[in-house]
CSV table of C-alpha atoms in Angstrom, one decimal:
chain,number,residue,atom,x,y,z
O,630,MET,CA,24.1,4.2,-0.5
O,631,THR,CA,20.4,5.0,-1.1
O,632,VAL,CA,18.0,7.8,-0.6
O,633,VAL,CA,15.6,5.7,1.4
O,634,PRO,CA,16.5,5.8,5.0
O,635,LEU,CA,16.6,2.5,7.0
O,636,ILE,CA,14.7,2.8,10.4
O,637,ASP,CA,14.8,0.2,13.2
O,638,ILE,CA,11.3,0.4,14.7
O,639,SER,CA,11.9,-2.1,17.6
O,640,ALA,CA,11.7,0.8,20.2
O,641,LEU,CA,7.9,1.3,19.3
O,642,ARG,CA,7.2,-2.1,20.8
O,643,GLY,CA,9.2,-1.2,24.0
O,644,ASP,CA,8.5,0.9,27.1
O,645,ASP,CA,11.3,3.7,26.6
O,646,ASP,CA,9.2,6.7,25.5
O,647,GLU,CA,12.2,8.8,24.4
O,648,ALA,CA,13.6,5.9,22.2
O,649,LYS,CA,9.9,6.0,20.7
O,650,ASN,CA,10.2,9.7,20.2
O,651,GLU,CA,13.3,9.2,18.3
O,652,VAL,CA,11.7,6.8,15.9
O,653,GLY,CA,9.1,9.4,15.4
O,654,ARG,CA,11.8,12.0,14.5
O,655,GLN,CA,13.2,9.5,12.0
O,656,PHE,CA,9.8,9.1,10.4
O,657,ASP,CA,9.5,13.0,10.3
O,658,HIS,CA,12.5,13.3,8.6
O,659,ALA,CA,11.8,10.6,6.0
O,660,GLY,CA,8.3,12.1,5.4
O,661,ARG,CA,9.7,15.4,4.6
O,662,GLU,CA,12.8,14.5,2.7
O,663,ILE,CA,11.5,11.4,0.4
O,664,GLY,CA,8.2,10.0,1.7
O,665,PHE,CA,9.9,6.5,1.8
O,666,MET,CA,11.7,4.4,4.3
O,667,GLN,CA,12.5,0.9,5.0
O,668,ILE,CA,11.8,-0.6,8.5
O,669,THR,CA,13.5,-3.4,10.3
O,670,ASN,CA,12.7,-5.2,13.5
O,671,HIS,CA,9.0,-4.7,12.8
O,672,GLY,CA,7.8,-8.0,14.7
O,673,VAL,CA,6.0,-9.9,12.0
O,674,PRO,CA,6.7,-13.6,12.1
O,675,GLU,CA,8.6,-14.8,9.1
O,676,LYS,CA,6.5,-18.0,8.9
O,677,ILE,CA,3.3,-15.8,8.1
O,678,ILE,CA,5.1,-13.9,5.5
O,679,GLU,CA,6.3,-17.3,3.9
O,680,ALA,CA,2.8,-18.5,4.0
O,681,MET,CA,1.7,-15.5,2.1
O,682,TYR,CA,4.2,-15.8,-0.5
O,683,ARG,CA,3.7,-19.4,-1.1
O,684,THR,CA,-0.1,-19.3,-1.4
O,685,SER,CA,0.1,-16.4,-3.7
O,686,ASP,CA,2.7,-18.3,-5.8
O,687,GLU,CA,0.4,-21.3,-6.1
O,688,PHE,CA,-2.5,-19.0,-7.0
O,689,PHE,CA,-0.7,-17.2,-9.8
O,690,ALA,CA,0.7,-20.5,-11.1
O,691,LEU,CA,-2.9,-21.7,-11.9
O,692,PRO,CA,-4.2,-21.8,-15.4
O,693,ASP,CA,-5.9,-18.4,-16.5
O,694,GLU,CA,-9.3,-20.0,-16.6
O,695,GLU,CA,-9.0,-21.1,-13.1
O,696,LYS,CA,-7.9,-17.5,-11.9
O,697,ARG,CA,-10.5,-15.9,-13.7
O,698,ARG,CA,-13.2,-17.7,-11.6
O,699,VAL,CA,-12.3,-15.1,-9.0
O,700,VAL,CA,-12.0,-12.2,-11.2
O,701,GLN,CA,-12.7,-8.7,-9.7
O,702,PRO,CA,-16.5,-8.5,-9.7
O,703,SER,CA,-16.9,-4.8,-10.7
O,704,LYS,CA,-15.1,-1.5,-10.8
O,705,ASP,CA,-16.3,-0.6,-7.5
O,706,ALA,CA,-15.4,-3.8,-5.7
O,707,VAL,CA,-11.5,-4.1,-5.4
O,708,ARG,CA,-11.6,-7.7,-4.5
O,709,GLY,CA,-10.2,-10.8,-6.4
O,710,TYR,CA,-8.2,-11.3,-9.4
O,711,SER,CA,-7.1,-8.9,-12.3
O,712,SER,CA,-5.0,-10.2,-15.2
O,713,ILE,CA,-1.9,-8.8,-17.0
O,714,GLY,CA,-2.7,-5.7,-18.8
O,715,GLU,CA,-5.9,-4.6,-17.0
O,716,GLN,CA,-4.5,-1.8,-15.2
O,717,ALA,CA,-2.3,1.3,-15.8
O,718,LEU,CA,-1.3,2.9,-12.5
O,719,ALA,CA,0.0,5.9,-14.1
O,720,TYR,CA,-3.6,6.9,-14.8
O,721,SER,CA,-4.0,7.6,-11.3
O,722,ASP,CA,-1.4,10.3,-11.6
O,723,SER,CA,-3.0,11.9,-14.6
O,724,GLU,CA,-0.5,10.3,-17.1
O,725,GLY,CA,-1.6,8.1,-20.1
O,726,ALA,CA,0.4,5.0,-20.2
O,727,PRO,CA,0.5,1.5,-21.9
O,728,ARG,CA,-1.0,-1.2,-19.7
O,729,ASP,CA,1.1,-2.4,-16.8
O,730,LEU,CA,2.8,-5.8,-17.0
O,731,HIS,CA,1.5,-7.4,-13.7
O,732,GLU,CA,-1.4,-9.4,-12.4
O,733,LYS,CA,-2.8,-9.0,-9.0
O,734,PHE,CA,-5.0,-10.4,-6.3
O,735,ASP,CA,-6.8,-8.1,-3.9
O,736,ILE,CA,-8.7,-8.5,-0.6
O,737,GLY,CA,-10.2,-5.9,1.8
O,738,PRO,CA,-10.8,-6.0,5.6
O,739,VAL,CA,-11.0,-9.4,7.1
O,740,ASP,CA,-12.6,-9.0,10.6
O,741,VAL,CA,-16.0,-7.5,9.7
O,742,ASP,CA,-19.1,-7.6,12.0
O,743,ARG,CA,-21.9,-8.0,9.5
O,744,SER,CA,-24.5,-7.5,12.2
O,745,ASP,CA,-23.1,-4.0,12.9
O,746,PRO,CA,-24.9,-1.4,10.6
O,747,TYR,CA,-21.5,0.6,10.4
O,748,PHE,CA,-20.3,-2.1,8.1
O,749,SER,CA,-23.3,-2.3,6.0
O,750,PRO,CA,-23.2,-1.3,2.1
O,751,GLU,CA,-25.9,1.2,2.9
O,752,ARG,CA,-23.4,3.2,5.0
O,753,SER,CA,-20.1,1.9,4.0
O,754,GLY,CA,-20.5,1.8,0.4
O,755,PRO,CA,-18.1,-0.8,-1.2
O,756,HIS,CA,-15.4,-0.4,1.5
O,757,PHE,CA,-16.4,-3.6,3.4
O,758,LEU,CA,-17.6,-5.8,0.5
O,759,PRO,CA,-17.0,-9.5,1.3
O,760,ASN,CA,-13.8,-11.0,-0.1
O,761,VAL,CA,-13.7,-13.6,-2.9
O,762,TRP,CA,-11.6,-16.6,-2.5
O,763,PRO,CA,-10.3,-19.3,-5.1
O,764,GLU,CA,-10.7,-23.0,-4.5
O,765,ARG,CA,-7.0,-23.6,-4.7
O,766,PRO,CA,-4.8,-23.2,-2.8
O,767,SER,CA,-7.2,-24.4,0.0
O,768,ASP,CA,-5.2,-22.5,2.7
O,769,MET,CA,-5.1,-19.2,0.8
O,770,GLU,CA,-7.7,-17.5,2.9
O,771,ALA,CA,-6.1,-18.6,6.2
O,772,ALA,CA,-2.7,-17.3,5.1
O,773,TRP,CA,-3.9,-14.2,3.7
O,774,THR,CA,-6.2,-13.4,6.6
O,775,ALA,CA,-3.3,-13.9,9.0
O,776,TYR,CA,-0.9,-11.6,7.0
O,777,TYR,CA,-3.7,-9.0,6.9
O,778,ARG,CA,-4.0,-9.0,10.5
O,779,GLU,CA,-0.1,-8.6,10.8
O,780,MET,CA,0.0,-5.8,8.4
O,781,ASN,CA,-2.9,-4.0,10.2
O,782,THR,CA,-1.2,-4.3,13.5
O,783,LEU,CA,2.1,-3.1,12.0
O,784,ALA,CA,0.3,0.0,10.4
O,785,ARG,CA,-1.3,0.9,13.6
O,786,LEU,CA,2.3,0.9,15.3
O,787,ILE,CA,3.6,2.8,12.5
O,788,MET,CA,0.8,5.4,12.7
O,789,SER,CA,1.6,6.0,16.5
O,790,GLY,CA,5.2,6.6,15.5
O,791,PHE,CA,3.9,8.9,12.7
O,792,ALA,CA,1.9,10.9,15.5
O,793,ARG,CA,5.0,11.2,17.7
O,794,GLY,CA,7.0,12.5,14.7
O,795,LEU,CA,4.2,15.1,13.9
O,796,GLY,CA,4.4,16.5,17.5
O,797,LEU,CA,1.0,14.7,18.4
O,798,PRO,CA,0.0,12.4,21.2
O,799,PRO,CA,0.9,8.9,20.3
O,800,ASP,CA,-2.7,7.7,20.3
O,801,TYR,CA,-3.9,10.7,18.1
O,802,PHE,CA,-4.9,8.5,15.1
O,803,GLU,CA,-6.3,5.6,16.9
O,804,SER,CA,-10.0,6.5,16.8
O,805,MET,CA,-9.8,7.2,13.1
O,806,ILE,CA,-8.0,3.7,12.3
O,807,ASP,CA,-9.9,1.2,14.3
O,808,ARG,CA,-12.6,0.2,11.6
O,809,ASP,CA,-9.9,0.9,8.7
O,810,ILE,CA,-10.8,0.1,5.0
O,811,SER,CA,-7.3,-1.0,4.1
O,812,MET,CA,-6.5,-3.5,1.4
O,813,LEU,CA,-3.9,-6.3,0.8
O,814,ARG,CA,-2.4,-6.9,-2.6
O,815,ALA,CA,-0.1,-9.6,-4.0
O,816,ILE,CA,1.3,-8.4,-7.4
O,817,ASN,CA,3.0,-10.8,-9.7
O,818,TYR,CA,5.4,-9.6,-12.2
O,819,PRO,CA,5.7,-12.5,-14.6
O,820,HIS,CA,9.0,-13.3,-16.4
O,821,MET,CA,9.6,-11.4,-19.6
O,822,ASP,CA,10.6,-13.0,-22.7
O,823,THR,CA,10.0,-10.1,-25.0
O,824,PRO,CA,11.0,-6.3,-24.6
O,825,PRO,CA,8.2,-4.0,-23.2
O,826,LEU,CA,6.5,-1.4,-25.3
O,827,PRO,CA,8.0,2.1,-25.3
O,828,GLY,CA,7.2,3.6,-21.9
O,829,GLN,CA,5.7,0.4,-20.6
O,830,MET,CA,6.4,-0.5,-16.9
O,831,ARG,CA,5.6,-3.4,-14.6
O,832,ALA,CA,4.0,-0.7,-12.5
O,833,GLY,CA,3.6,2.9,-14.1
O,834,ALA,CA,4.6,5.9,-12.2
O,835,HIS,CA,2.0,6.8,-9.5
O,836,THR,CA,1.5,7.7,-6.0
O,837,ASP,CA,-0.5,5.7,-3.4
O,838,TYR,CA,-4.0,6.9,-2.2
O,839,GLY,CA,-4.0,6.2,1.5
O,840,SER,CA,-2.2,6.9,4.9
O,841,LEU,CA,0.7,4.5,4.3
O,842,THR,CA,1.6,1.5,2.2
O,843,ILE,CA,3.7,-1.4,3.5
O,844,VAL,CA,5.6,-3.4,0.8
O,845,ARG,CA,7.5,-6.5,1.0
O,846,GLN,CA,9.6,-6.8,-2.3
O,847,GLU,CA,11.7,-9.7,-3.6
O,848,GLU,CA,15.3,-9.4,-5.0
O,849,ALA,CA,14.8,-10.1,-8.8
O,850,PRO,CA,15.5,-8.0,-12.0
O,851,GLY,CA,13.5,-4.9,-12.5
O,852,GLY,CA,12.6,-3.3,-9.3
O,853,LEU,CA,11.1,-0.5,-7.3
O,854,GLU,CA,12.1,3.0,-8.0
O,855,VAL,CA,11.4,6.5,-6.4
O,856,PHE,CA,11.3,9.8,-8.0
O,857,THR,CA,13.5,12.0,-5.9
O,858,GLN,CA,12.9,15.8,-5.1
O,859,ASP,CA,16.0,16.2,-7.3
O,860,GLY,CA,14.3,14.9,-10.3
O,861,ASP,CA,15.9,11.5,-10.4
O,862,TRP,CA,14.7,7.9,-10.3
O,863,GLU,CA,16.4,6.1,-7.6
O,864,PRO,CA,16.1,2.2,-6.9
O,865,VAL,CA,15.0,1.0,-3.6
O,866,PRO,CA,17.4,-1.9,-2.7
O,867,VAL,CA,16.0,-5.1,-1.3
O,868,ILE,CA,17.1,-5.4,2.5
O,869,PRO,CA,16.5,-9.0,3.8
O,870,GLY,CA,13.8,-8.9,6.5
O,871,ALA,CA,12.7,-5.3,5.9
O,872,PHE,CA,9.6,-3.7,4.7
O,873,VAL,CA,9.2,-0.8,2.5
O,874,VAL,CA,7.1,2.0,3.9
O,875,ASN,CA,5.8,5.0,1.8
O,876,ILE,CA,3.6,8.0,2.6
O,877,GLY,CA,0.3,8.2,0.6
O,878,ASP,CA,-1.8,11.0,-0.8
O,879,LEU,CA,-4.0,10.9,2.2
O,880,MET,CA,-1.1,11.4,4.7
O,881,ALA,CA,0.4,14.3,2.6
O,882,GLN,CA,-3.2,16.0,2.7
O,883,TRP,CA,-3.3,15.5,6.5
O,884,THR,CA,0.0,17.2,6.9
O,885,ASN,CA,-0.6,20.0,4.5
O,886,ASP,CA,2.2,18.6,2.1
O,887,GLU,CA,4.8,18.8,4.7
O,888,TRP,CA,5.2,15.1,4.2
O,889,ILE,CA,5.6,13.7,0.6
O,890,SER,CA,3.5,11.4,-1.4
O,891,THR,CA,6.4,10.3,-3.7
O,892,ARG,CA,5.8,9.0,-7.3
O,893,HIS,CA,7.2,5.5,-7.6
O,894,ARG,CA,7.2,2.9,-10.2
O,895,VAL,CA,8.3,-0.6,-10.9
O,896,ARG,CA,10.6,-0.8,-14.1
O,897,PRO,CA,11.0,-3.7,-16.5
O,898,PRO,CA,14.1,-5.8,-16.3
O,899,ALA,CA,17.2,-4.7,-18.2
O,900,PRO,CA,17.3,-5.9,-21.8
O,901,ASP,CA,20.5,-7.9,-20.9
O,902,ALA,CA,18.9,-9.5,-17.7
O,903,ASN,CA,19.7,-13.2,-17.3
O,904,GLY,CA,17.6,-16.1,-16.0
O,905,ASN,CA,14.0,-15.8,-14.7
O,906,THR,CA,12.9,-12.1,-14.2
O,907,ARG,CA,9.7,-12.9,-12.3
O,908,ARG,CA,9.1,-11.2,-9.0
O,909,MET,CA,6.4,-10.7,-6.6
O,910,SER,CA,5.5,-7.9,-4.1
O,911,LEU,CA,3.1,-8.1,-1.3
O,912,VAL,CA,1.5,-4.7,-0.7
O,913,PHE,CA,-0.7,-3.4,2.2
O,914,PHE,CA,-2.5,-0.2,1.7
O,915,HIS,CA,-3.5,1.4,4.9
O,916,GLN,CA,-6.5,3.6,4.8
O,917,PRO,CA,-8.4,5.2,7.8
O,918,ASN,CA,-12.0,4.6,8.7
O,919,TYR,CA,-14.3,5.7,5.9
O,920,ASP,CA,-15.9,8.4,8.1
O,921,ALA,CA,-12.5,9.7,9.4
O,922,MET,CA,-12.4,13.6,8.6
O,923,ILE,CA,-9.0,14.4,6.8
O,924,GLU,CA,-8.3,17.9,7.6
O,925,CYS,CA,-5.0,19.7,8.2
O,926,LEU,CA,-3.4,18.6,11.5
O,927,PRO,CA,-2.9,21.2,14.2
O,928,THR,CA,0.9,20.8,14.2
O,929,CYS,CA,1.1,21.0,10.4
O,930,LEU,CA,-0.3,24.6,10.0
O,931,LYS,CA,2.4,27.4,10.4
O,932,GLU,CA,1.1,30.7,12.0
O,933,GLY,CA,-0.6,32.8,9.5
O,934,ALA,CA,-0.9,29.8,6.9
O,935,THR,CA,-4.3,28.3,5.6
O,936,PRO,CA,-4.8,24.6,4.8
O,937,ARG,CA,-4.2,23.7,1.1
O,938,TYR,CA,-7.1,21.2,1.2
O,939,GLU,CA,-10.7,21.2,2.1
O,940,PRO,CA,-11.8,18.7,4.9
O,941,ILE,CA,-12.9,15.3,3.3
O,942,SER,CA,-13.7,11.9,4.7
O,943,SER,CA,-11.3,9.0,4.2
O,944,GLY,CA,-13.9,7.1,2.2
O,945,ASP,CA,-14.7,9.9,-0.1
O,946,HIS,CA,-11.0,10.5,-0.6
O,947,LEU,CA,-10.4,7.1,-1.6
O,948,THR,CA,-13.6,6.9,-3.8
O,949,SER,CA,-12.6,10.0,-5.6
O,950,LYS,CA,-9.0,8.5,-6.4
O,951,PHE,CA,-10.5,5.3,-7.8
O,952,ALA,CA,-13.0,7.5,-9.9
O,953,ARG,CA,-10.3,9.5,-11.3
O,954,THR,CA,-8.2,6.4,-12.3
O,955,ILE,CA,-11.2,4.9,-14.1
O,956,GLU,CA,-12.1,8.2,-15.8
O,957,LEU,CA,-8.6,8.7,-17.1
O,958,ALA,CA,-8.4,5.2,-18.2
O,959,ALA,CA,-11.6,5.5,-20.2
O,960,GLY,CA,-10.0,8.1,-22.2
């Protein structure tokens, strides 16, 4: 048994409108109760997932010197490589914590028309900065680009289901996510030979920033946990073929906190864990268009109530989250 519901989303790709509405109702229930779900029958080809894992494995196996040739270029450009200990996710949740025990590689949008002023740095800031790629593996860009596109398609499908669950037209979000500023990340949690520091996590307790996050996790010691409304940390089991989906801060704000952006973490392996404790997660952070205005959805404001948040653009919302993380990390 798990507190995270399992939802078959195959109906969202079919023609049965009532079956689609039922998926939306399940999304709504999960959003209100835990902010997490696992989805099956999502339509993402296994060969694309396998290529993403393979190229990520090959990259993280490279010598540190070679990986650092594509190190994240600046604090504003979430692109490229960050090594072990260069991040503490709990800082984004206003908690000081030891540095996290993982390394990562990030990319942003892959289909960008550089001739369109909408995507220019002058208008979009850092949200459409070019991606950086290592020399090896040689097919990493192709594999990651294919996976990014699949995740973006899946995120848009899920958002249509979210709209149904929130009592909105299924195309409600379309014009706000057609030029999204999403990011794709591979996180490598290396094998641990020594115990962590007190309170140290593979990924410290945090909430995600955007509309939703799609995670592919591996079966290995030391895994993903969610913080329930009862105040307990509960593991999220690895279900073969499934993706974990969670609500982000932006979606919670959009719904006036009717849907929950739940704290979660990746714990270290238990002290008695045997064998190789390495694991990897593939994480897609979906974020609406930078100029999409996030204000209380009309179906999430009860009669006589007022919105909890002032309207804010998706881009400003994301930038403020990054700035907060950097500010807290600096002390």
